[in-house]
PDB file of C-alpha atoms in Angstrom:
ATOM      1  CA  UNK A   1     -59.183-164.204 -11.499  1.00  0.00           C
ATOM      2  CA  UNK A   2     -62.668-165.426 -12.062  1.00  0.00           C
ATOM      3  CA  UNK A   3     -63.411-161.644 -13.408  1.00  0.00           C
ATOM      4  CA  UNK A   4     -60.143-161.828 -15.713  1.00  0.00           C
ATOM      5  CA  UNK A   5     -60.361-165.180 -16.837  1.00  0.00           C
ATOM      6  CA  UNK A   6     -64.060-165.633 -17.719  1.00  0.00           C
ATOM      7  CA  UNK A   7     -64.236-162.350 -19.507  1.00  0.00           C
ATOM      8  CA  UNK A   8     -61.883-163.418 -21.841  1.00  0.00           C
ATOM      9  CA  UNK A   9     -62.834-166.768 -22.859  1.00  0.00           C
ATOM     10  CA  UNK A  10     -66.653-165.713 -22.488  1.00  0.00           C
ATOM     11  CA  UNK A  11     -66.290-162.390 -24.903  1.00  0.00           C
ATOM     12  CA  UNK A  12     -64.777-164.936 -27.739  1.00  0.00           C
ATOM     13  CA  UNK A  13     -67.578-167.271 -27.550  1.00  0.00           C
ATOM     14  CA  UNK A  14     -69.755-164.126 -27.446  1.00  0.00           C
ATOM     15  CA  UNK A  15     -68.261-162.532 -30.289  1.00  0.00           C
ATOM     16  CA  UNK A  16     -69.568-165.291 -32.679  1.00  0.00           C
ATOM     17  CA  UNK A  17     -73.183-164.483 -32.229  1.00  0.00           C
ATOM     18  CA  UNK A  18     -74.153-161.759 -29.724  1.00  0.00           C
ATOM     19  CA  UNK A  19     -71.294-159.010 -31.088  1.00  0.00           C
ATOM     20  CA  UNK A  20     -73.468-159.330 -34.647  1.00  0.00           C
ATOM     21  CA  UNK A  21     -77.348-158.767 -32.888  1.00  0.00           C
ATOM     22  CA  UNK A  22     -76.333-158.389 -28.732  1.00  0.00           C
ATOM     23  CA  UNK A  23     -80.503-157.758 -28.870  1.00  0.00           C
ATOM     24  CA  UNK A  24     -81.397-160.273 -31.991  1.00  0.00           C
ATOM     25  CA  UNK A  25     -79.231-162.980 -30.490  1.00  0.00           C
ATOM     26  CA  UNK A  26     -82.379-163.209 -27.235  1.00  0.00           C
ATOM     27  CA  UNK A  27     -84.840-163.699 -29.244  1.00  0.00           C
ATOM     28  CA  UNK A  28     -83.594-165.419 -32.171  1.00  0.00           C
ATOM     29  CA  UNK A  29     -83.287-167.890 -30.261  1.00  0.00           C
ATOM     30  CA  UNK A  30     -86.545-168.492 -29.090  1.00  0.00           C
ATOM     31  CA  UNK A  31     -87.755-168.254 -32.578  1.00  0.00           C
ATOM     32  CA  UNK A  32     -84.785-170.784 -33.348  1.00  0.00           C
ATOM     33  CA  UNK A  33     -86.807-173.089 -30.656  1.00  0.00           C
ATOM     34  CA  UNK A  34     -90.418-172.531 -32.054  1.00  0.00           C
ATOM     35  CA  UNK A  35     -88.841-173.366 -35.725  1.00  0.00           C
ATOM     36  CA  UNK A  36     -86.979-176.111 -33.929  1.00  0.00           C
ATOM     37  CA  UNK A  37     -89.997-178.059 -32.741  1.00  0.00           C
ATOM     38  CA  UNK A  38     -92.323-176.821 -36.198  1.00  0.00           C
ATOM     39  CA  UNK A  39     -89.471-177.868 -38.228  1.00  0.00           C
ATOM     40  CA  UNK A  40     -86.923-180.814 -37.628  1.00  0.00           C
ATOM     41  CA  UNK A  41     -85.128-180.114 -40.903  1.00  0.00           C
ATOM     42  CA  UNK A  42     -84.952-175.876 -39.820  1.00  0.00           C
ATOM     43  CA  UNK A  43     -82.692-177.584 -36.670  1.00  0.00           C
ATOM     44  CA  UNK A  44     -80.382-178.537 -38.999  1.00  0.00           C
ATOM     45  CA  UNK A  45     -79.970-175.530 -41.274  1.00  0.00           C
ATOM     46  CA  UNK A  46     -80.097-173.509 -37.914  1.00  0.00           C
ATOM     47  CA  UNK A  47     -77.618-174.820 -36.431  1.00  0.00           C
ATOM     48  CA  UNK A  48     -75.399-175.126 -39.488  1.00  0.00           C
ATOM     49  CA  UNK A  49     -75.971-171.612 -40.152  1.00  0.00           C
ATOM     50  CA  UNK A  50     -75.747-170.479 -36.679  1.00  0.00           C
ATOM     51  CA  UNK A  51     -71.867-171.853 -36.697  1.00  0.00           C
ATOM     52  CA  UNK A  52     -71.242-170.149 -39.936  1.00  0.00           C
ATOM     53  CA  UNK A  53     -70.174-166.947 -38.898  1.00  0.00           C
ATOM     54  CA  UNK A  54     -71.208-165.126 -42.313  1.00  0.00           C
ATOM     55  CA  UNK A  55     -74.222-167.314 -42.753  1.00  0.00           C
ATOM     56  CA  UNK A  56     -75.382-166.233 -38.744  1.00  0.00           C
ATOM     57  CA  UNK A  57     -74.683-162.391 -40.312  1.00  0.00           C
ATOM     58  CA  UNK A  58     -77.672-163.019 -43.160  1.00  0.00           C
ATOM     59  CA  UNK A  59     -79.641-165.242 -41.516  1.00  0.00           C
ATOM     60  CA  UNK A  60     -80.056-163.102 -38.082  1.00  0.00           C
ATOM     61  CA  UNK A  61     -79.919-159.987 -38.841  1.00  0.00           C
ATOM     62  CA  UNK A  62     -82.794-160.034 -41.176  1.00  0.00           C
ATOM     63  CA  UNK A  63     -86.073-162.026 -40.280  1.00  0.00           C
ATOM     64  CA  UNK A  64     -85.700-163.703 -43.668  1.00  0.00           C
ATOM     65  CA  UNK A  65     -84.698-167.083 -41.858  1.00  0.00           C
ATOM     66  CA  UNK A  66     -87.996-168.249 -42.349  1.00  0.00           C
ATOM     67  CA  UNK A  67     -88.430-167.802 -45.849  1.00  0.00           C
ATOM     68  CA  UNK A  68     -84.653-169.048 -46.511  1.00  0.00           C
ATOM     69  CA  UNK A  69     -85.825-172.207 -44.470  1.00  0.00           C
ATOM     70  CA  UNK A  70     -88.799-172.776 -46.445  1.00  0.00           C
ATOM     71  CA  UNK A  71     -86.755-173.240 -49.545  1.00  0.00           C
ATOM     72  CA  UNK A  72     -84.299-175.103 -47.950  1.00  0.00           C
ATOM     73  CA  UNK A  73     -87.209-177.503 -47.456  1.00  0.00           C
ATOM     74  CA  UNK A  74     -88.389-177.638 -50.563  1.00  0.00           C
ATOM     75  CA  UNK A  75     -85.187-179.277 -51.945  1.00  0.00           C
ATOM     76  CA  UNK A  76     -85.460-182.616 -50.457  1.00  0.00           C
ATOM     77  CA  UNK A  77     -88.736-182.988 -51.952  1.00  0.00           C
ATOM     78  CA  UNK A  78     -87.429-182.541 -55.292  1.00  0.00           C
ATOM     79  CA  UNK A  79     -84.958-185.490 -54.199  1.00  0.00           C
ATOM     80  CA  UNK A  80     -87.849-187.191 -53.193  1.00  0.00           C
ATOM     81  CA  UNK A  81     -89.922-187.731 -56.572  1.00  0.00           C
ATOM     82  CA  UNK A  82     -86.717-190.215 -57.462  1.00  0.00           C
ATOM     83  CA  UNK A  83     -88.824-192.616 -54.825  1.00  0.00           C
ATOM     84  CA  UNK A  84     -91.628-192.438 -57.844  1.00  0.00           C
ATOM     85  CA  UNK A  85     -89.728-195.554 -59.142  1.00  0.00           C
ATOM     86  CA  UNK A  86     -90.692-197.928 -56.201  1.00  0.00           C
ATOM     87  CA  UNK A  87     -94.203-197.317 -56.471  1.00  0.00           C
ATOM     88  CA  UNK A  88     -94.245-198.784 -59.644  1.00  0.00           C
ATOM     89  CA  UNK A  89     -93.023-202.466 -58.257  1.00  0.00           C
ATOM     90  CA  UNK A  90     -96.269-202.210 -55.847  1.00  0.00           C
ATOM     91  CA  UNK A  91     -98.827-202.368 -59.052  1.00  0.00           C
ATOM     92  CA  UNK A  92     -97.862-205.731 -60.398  1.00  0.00           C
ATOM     93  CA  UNK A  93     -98.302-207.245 -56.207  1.00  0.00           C
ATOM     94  CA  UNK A  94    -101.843-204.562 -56.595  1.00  0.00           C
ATOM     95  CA  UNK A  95    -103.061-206.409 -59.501  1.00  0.00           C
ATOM     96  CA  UNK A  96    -102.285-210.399 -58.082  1.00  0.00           C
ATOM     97  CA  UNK A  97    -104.319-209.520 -55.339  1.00  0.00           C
ATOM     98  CA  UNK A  98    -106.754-207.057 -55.955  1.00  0.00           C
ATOM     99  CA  UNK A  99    -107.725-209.691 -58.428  1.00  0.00           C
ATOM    100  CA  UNK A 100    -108.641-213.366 -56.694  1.00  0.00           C
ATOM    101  CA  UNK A 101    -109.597-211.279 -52.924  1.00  0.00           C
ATOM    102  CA  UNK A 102    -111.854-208.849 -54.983  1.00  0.00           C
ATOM    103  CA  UNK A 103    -113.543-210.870 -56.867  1.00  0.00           C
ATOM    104  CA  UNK A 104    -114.526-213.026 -53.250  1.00  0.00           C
ATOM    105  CA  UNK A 105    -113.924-210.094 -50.655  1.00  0.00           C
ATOM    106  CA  UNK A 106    -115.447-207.713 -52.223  1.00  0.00           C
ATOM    107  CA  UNK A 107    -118.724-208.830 -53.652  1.00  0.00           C
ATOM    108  CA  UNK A 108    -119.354-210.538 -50.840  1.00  0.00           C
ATOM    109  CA  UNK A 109    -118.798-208.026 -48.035  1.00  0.00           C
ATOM    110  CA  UNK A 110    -120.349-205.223 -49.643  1.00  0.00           C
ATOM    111  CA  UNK A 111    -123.979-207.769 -50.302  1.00  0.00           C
ATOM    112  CA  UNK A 112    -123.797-209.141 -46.742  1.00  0.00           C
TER     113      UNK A 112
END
């Protein structure tokens, strides 16, 4: 029974990853843990990728899951320069107070 039963249900879930790389599968994942903890955002596409069946085919068999990570990366940023726009707001508050403190903060700290 527990030979039977276990086989079965264990050689599906072992199917999805192992069948691909029985030897990559090991170590992948303790690369998957060192990108983990370098990379919170290469958890994510890991993981994703890792239940993708064909995306686990390309990303494990060759190293190239680093490099494919580092792009993945490199997207948000480009999301990111949107933010520019709220910087703007801070130079009007930047020039109300940079101009009464400096004028009495300032001069005086750096002479005393």
């Amino acid at each position: 029974m527990f030979q039977a039963h276990p086989h079965h249900p264990h050689q599906n879930h072992y199917q999805h990853q192992p069948q691909h790389h029985r030897h990559l599968p090991r170590p992948n994942v303790d690369t998957a843990i060192d990108i983990n903890t370098a990379t919170n955002t290469n958890i994510t596409n890991s993981s994703t990728t890792s239940t993708n069946t064909t995306s686990t085919d390309t990303n494990i068999p060759t190293p190239s899951p680093a490099p494919t990570s580092s792009p993945a990366p490199m997207p948000p940023p480009s999301p990111t320069p949107p933010p520019v726009l709220p910087p703007p707001p801070p130079p009007p508050i930047s020039r109300i107070e940079p101009t009464p403190p400096p004028k009495t903060s300032p001069p005086a700290i750096p002479f005393r």
